[in-house]
mmCIF file of C-alpha atoms in Angstrom:
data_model
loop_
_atom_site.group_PDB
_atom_site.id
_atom_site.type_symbol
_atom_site.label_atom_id
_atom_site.label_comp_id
_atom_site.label_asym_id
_atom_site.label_seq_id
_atom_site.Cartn_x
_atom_site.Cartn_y
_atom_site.Cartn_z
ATOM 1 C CA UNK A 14 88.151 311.417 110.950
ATOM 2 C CA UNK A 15 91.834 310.525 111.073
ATOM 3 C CA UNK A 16 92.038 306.603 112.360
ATOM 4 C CA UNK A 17 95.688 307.173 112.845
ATOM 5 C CA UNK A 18 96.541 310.861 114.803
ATOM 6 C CA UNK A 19 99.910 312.405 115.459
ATOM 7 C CA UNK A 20 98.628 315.458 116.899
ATOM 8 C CA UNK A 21 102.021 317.152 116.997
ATOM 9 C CA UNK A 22 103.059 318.071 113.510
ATOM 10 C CA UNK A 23 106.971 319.346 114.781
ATOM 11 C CA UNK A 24 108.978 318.373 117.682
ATOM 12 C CA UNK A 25 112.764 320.059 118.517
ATOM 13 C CA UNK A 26 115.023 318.734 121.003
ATOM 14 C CA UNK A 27 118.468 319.195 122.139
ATOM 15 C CA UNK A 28 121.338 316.704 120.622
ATOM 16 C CA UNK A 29 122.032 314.048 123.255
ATOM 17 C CA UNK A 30 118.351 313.984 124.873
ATOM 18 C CA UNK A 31 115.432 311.998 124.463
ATOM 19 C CA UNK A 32 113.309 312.251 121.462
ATOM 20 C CA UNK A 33 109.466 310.932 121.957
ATOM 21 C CA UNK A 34 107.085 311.138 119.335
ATOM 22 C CA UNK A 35 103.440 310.153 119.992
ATOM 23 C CA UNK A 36 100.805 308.208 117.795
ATOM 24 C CA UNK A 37 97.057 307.570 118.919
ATOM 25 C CA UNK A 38 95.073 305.321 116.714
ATOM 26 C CA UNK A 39 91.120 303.984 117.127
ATOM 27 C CA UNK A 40 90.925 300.642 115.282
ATOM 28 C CA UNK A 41 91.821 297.851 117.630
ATOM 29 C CA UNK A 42 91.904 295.397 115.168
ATOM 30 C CA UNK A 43 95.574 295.589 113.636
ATOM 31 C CA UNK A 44 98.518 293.232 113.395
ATOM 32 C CA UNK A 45 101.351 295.436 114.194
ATOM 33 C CA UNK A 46 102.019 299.520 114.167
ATOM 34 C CA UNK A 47 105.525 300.571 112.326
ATOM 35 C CA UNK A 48 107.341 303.649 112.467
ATOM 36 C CA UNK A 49 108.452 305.103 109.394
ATOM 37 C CA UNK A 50 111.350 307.566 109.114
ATOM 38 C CA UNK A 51 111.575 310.345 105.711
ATOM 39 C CA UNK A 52 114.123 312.671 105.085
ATOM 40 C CA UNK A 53 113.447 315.313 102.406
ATOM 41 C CA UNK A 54 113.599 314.187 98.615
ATOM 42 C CA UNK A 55 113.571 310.657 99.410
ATOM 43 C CA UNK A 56 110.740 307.533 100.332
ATOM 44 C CA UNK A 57 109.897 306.656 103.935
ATOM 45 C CA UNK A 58 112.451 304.187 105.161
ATOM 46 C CA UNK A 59 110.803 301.515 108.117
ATOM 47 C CA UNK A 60 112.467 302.097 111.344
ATOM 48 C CA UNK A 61 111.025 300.045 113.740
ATOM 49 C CA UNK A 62 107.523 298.261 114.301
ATOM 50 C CA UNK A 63 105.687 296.414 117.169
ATOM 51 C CA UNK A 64 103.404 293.172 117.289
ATOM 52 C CA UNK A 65 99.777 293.752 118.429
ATOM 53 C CA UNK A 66 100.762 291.187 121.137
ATOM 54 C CA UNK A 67 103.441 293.023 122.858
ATOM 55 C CA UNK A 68 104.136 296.204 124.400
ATOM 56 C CA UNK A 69 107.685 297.210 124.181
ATOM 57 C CA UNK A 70 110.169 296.423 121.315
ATOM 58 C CA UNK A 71 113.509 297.657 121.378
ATOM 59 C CA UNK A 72 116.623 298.727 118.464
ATOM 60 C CA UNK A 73 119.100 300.090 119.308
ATOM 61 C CA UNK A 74 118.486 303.837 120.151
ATOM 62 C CA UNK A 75 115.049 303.280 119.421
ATOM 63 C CA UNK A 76 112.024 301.952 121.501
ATOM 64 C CA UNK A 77 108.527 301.911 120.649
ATOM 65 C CA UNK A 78 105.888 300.855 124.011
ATOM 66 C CA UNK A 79 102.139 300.701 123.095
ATOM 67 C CA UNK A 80 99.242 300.938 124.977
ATOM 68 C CA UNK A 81 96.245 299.093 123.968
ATOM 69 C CA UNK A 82 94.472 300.734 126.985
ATOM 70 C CA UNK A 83 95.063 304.063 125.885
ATOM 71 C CA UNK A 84 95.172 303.162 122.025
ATOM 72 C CA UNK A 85 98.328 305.490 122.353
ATOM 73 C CA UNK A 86 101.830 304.624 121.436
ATOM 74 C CA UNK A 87 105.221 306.442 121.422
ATOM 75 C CA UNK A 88 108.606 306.345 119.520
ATOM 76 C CA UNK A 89 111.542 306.736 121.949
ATOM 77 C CA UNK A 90 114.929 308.193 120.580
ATOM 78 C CA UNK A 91 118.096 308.141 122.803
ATOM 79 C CA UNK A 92 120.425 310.009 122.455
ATOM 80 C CA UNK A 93 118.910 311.982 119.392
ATOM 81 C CA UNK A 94 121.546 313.196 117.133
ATOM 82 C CA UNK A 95 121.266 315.105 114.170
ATOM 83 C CA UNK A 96 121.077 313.019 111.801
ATOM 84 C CA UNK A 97 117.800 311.920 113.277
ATOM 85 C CA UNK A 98 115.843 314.898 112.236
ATOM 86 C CA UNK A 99 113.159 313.899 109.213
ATOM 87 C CA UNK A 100 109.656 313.532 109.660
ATOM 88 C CA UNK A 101 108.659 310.740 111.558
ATOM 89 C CA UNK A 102 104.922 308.679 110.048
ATOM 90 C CA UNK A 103 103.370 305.949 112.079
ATOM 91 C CA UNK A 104 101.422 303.496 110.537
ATOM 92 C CA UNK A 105 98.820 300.671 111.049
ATOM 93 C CA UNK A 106 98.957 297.254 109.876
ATOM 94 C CA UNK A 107 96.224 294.487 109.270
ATOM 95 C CA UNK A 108 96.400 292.556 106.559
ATOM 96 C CA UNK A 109 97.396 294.141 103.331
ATOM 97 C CA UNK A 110 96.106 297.418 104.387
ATOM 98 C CA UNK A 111 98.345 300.287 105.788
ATOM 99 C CA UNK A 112 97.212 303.158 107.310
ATOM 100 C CA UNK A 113 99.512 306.234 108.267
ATOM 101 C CA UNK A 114 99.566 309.164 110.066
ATOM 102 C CA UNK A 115 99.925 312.545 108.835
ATOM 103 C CA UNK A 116 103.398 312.735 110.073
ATOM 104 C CA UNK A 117 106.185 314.711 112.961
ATOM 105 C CA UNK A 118 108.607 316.771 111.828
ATOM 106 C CA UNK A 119 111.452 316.303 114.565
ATOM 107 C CA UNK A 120 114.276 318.517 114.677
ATOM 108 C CA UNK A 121 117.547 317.595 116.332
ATOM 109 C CA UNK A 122 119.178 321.033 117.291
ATOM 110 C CA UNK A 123 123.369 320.601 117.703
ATOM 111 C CA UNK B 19 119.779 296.132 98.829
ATOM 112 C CA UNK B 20 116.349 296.737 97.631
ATOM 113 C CA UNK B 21 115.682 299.146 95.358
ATOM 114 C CA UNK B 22 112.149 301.022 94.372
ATOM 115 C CA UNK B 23 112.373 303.176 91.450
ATOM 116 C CA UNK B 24 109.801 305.575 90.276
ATOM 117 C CA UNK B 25 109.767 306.812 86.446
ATOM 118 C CA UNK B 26 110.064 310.136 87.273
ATOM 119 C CA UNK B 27 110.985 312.938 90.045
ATOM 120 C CA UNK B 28 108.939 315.531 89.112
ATOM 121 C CA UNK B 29 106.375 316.525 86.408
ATOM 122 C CA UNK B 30 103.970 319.147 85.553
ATOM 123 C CA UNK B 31 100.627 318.624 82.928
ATOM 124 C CA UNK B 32 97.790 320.323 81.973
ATOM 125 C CA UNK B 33 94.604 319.837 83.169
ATOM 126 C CA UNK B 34 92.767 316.629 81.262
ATOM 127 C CA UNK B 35 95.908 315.300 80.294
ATOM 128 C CA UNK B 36 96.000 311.455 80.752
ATOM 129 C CA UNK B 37 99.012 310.811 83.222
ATOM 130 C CA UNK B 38 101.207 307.569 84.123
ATOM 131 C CA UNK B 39 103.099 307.148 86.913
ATOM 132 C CA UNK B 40 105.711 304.026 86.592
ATOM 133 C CA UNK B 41 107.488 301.981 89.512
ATOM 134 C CA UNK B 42 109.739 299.169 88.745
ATOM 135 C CA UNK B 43 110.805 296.820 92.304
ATOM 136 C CA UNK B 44 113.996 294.746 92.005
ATOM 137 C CA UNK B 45 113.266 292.200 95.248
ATOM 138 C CA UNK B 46 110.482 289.859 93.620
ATOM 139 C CA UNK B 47 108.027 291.390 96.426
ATOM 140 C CA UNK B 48 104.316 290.209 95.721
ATOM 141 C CA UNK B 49 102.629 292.930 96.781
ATOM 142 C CA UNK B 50 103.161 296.754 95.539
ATOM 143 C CA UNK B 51 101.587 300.275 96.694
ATOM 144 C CA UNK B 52 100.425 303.646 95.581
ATOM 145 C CA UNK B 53 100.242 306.258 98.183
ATOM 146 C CA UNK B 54 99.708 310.474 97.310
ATOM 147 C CA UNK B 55 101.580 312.398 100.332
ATOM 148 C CA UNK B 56 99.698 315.932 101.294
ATOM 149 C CA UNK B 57 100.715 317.940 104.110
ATOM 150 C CA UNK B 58 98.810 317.399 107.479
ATOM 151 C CA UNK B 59 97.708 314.131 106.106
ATOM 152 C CA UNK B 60 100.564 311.692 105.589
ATOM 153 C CA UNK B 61 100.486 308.843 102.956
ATOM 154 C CA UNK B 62 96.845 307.635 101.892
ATOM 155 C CA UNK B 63 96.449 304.483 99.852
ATOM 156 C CA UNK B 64 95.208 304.601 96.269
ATOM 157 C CA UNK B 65 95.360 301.100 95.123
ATOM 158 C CA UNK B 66 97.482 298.188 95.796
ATOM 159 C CA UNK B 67 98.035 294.743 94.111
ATOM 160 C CA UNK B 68 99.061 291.091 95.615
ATOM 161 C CA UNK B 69 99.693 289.687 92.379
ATOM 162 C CA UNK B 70 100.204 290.292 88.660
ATOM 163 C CA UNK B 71 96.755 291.223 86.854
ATOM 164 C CA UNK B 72 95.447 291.465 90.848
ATOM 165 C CA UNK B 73 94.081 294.940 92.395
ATOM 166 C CA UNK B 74 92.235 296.167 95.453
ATOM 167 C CA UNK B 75 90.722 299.803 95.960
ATOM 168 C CA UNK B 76 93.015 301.503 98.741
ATOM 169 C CA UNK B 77 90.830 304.696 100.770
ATOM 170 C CA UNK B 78 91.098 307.195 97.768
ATOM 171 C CA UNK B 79 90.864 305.716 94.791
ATOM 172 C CA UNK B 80 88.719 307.987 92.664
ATOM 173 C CA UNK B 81 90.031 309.240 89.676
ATOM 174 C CA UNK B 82 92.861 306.316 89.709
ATOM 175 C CA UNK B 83 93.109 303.251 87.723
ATOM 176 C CA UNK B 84 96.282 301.229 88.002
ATOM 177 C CA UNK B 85 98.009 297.991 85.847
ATOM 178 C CA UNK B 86 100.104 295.122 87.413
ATOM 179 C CA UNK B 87 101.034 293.093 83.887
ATOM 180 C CA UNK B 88 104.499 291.678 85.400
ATOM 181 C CA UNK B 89 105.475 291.170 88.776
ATOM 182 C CA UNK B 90 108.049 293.968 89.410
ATOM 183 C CA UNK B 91 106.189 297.099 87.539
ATOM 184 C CA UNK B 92 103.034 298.804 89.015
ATOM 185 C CA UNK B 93 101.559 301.617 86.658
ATOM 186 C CA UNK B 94 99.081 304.630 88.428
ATOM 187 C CA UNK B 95 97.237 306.309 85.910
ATOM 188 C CA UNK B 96 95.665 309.610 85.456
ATOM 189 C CA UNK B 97 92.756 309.125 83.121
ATOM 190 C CA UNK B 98 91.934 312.851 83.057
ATOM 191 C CA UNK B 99 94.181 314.998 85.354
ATOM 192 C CA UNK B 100 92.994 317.533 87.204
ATOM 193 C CA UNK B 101 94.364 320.227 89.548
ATOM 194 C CA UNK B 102 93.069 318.089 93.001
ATOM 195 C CA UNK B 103 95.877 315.844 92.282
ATOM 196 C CA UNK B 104 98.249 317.741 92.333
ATOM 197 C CA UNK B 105 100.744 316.028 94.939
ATOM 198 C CA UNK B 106 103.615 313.742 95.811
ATOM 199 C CA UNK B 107 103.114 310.037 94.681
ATOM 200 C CA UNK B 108 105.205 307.261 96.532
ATOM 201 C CA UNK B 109 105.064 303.754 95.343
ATOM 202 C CA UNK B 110 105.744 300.717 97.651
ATOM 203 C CA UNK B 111 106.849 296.987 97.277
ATOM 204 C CA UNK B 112 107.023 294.400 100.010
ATOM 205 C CA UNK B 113 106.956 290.650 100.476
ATOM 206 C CA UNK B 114 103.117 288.955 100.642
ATOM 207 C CA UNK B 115 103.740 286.613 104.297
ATOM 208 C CA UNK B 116 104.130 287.314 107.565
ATOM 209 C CA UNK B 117 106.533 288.453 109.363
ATOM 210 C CA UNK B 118 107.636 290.219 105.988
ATOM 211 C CA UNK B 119 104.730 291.888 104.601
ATOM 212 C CA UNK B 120 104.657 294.952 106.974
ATOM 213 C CA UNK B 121 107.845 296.437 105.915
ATOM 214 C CA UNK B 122 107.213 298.596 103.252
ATOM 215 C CA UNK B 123 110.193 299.809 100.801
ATOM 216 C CA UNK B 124 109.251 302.969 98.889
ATOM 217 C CA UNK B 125 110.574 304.824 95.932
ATOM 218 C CA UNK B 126 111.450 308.196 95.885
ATOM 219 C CA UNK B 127 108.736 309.843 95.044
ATOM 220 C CA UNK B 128 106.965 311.608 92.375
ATOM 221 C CA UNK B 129 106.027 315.302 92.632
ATOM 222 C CA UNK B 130 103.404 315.848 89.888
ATOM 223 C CA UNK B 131 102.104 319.463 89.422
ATOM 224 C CA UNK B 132 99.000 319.584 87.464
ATOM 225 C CA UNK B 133 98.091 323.266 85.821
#
């Protein structure tokens, strides 16, 4: 079983509105979650992460909130533009060990 | 700007063949990765290493061995290649401490076809 679950594999949304992508995870024991971005041909890039201690973190046009209640958390995008469309992995971290998701493929339509 | 770069982009062998798969990081990170990517389930972890000469099992690491003998290069190998592994291979560097160790930088990838 998955410990890391992005149930939606793709997600298309309109240029200029809000892009969420979801995560749900089952270990509670991890340092931070990251969100890694991957356009075609080329590596993940990191986009943006969050401590294990907080519940919002902010960059720019990108917010992450996480819910240790609901082991759930979500990658906020606003505006999207299309230059945001790649798939989207979240990932676990404790410790040395990283564990992703299988990925979101978000598409940003013009 | 850091840079990750894998040996190769693509490559196809034959079944048996003994493969290696090279990485070479230019930011003096401690710690590099191997990860396979397969669709519907993201990157998995072969092996990883903290250190030269150091390596620790990652969740799939049958059929893998790997070799750290200087800091910046991290070797996967293929003792006997065979058609399950088949994939796309992405190596990883980053620094060892906190806050710096959970970004990841990653090559470009490897897309090895095995017939």
């Amino acid at each position: 079983d998955q410990q890391v679950k992005q149930n939606s594999p793709s997600l298309s949304v309109q240029e200029g509105r809000i892009s969420i992508l979801n995560c749900d995870y089952t270990n509670s024991m991890f340092d931070y979650f990251l969100w890694y971005k991957k356009y075609p041909a080329e590596g993940p890039t990191f986009l943006i992460s969050i401590s294990s201690i907080k519940d919002k973190n902010e960059d720019g046009r990108f917010t992450v909130f996480l819910n240790k209640s609901a082991k759930h958390l979500s990658l906020h995008i606003v505006p999207s533009q299309p230059g945001d469309s790649a798939v989207y992995f979240c990932a676990e971290n404790y410790g040395q060990n990283f564990v992703f998701g299988p990925g979101t493929r978000l598409s940003v339509l013009p | 700007d850091v840079k990750v770069t894998q040996s190769s982009r693509y490559l196809v062998k034959r079944t048996g063949e003994k493969v290696f798969l090279e990485c070479v990081q230019d930011m003096d990170h401690e710690n590099m990765f191997w990860y396979r990517q397969d669709p519907g389930l993201g990157l998995r972890l072969i092996y990883f290493s903290y250190d030269v000469k150091m390596k620790e099992k990652g969740d799939i690491p049958e059929g893998y061995s790997v070799s750290r003998e200087k800091k910046e290069r991290f070797s996967l190998i293929l003792e006997s290649a065979s058609t399950n592994q088949t994939s796309m291979y992405l190596c990883a560097s980053s620094f060892l401490d906190r806050p710096l160790s959970y970004e990841q930088y990653f090559g470009p990838g490897t897309r090895l076809t095995v017939t």
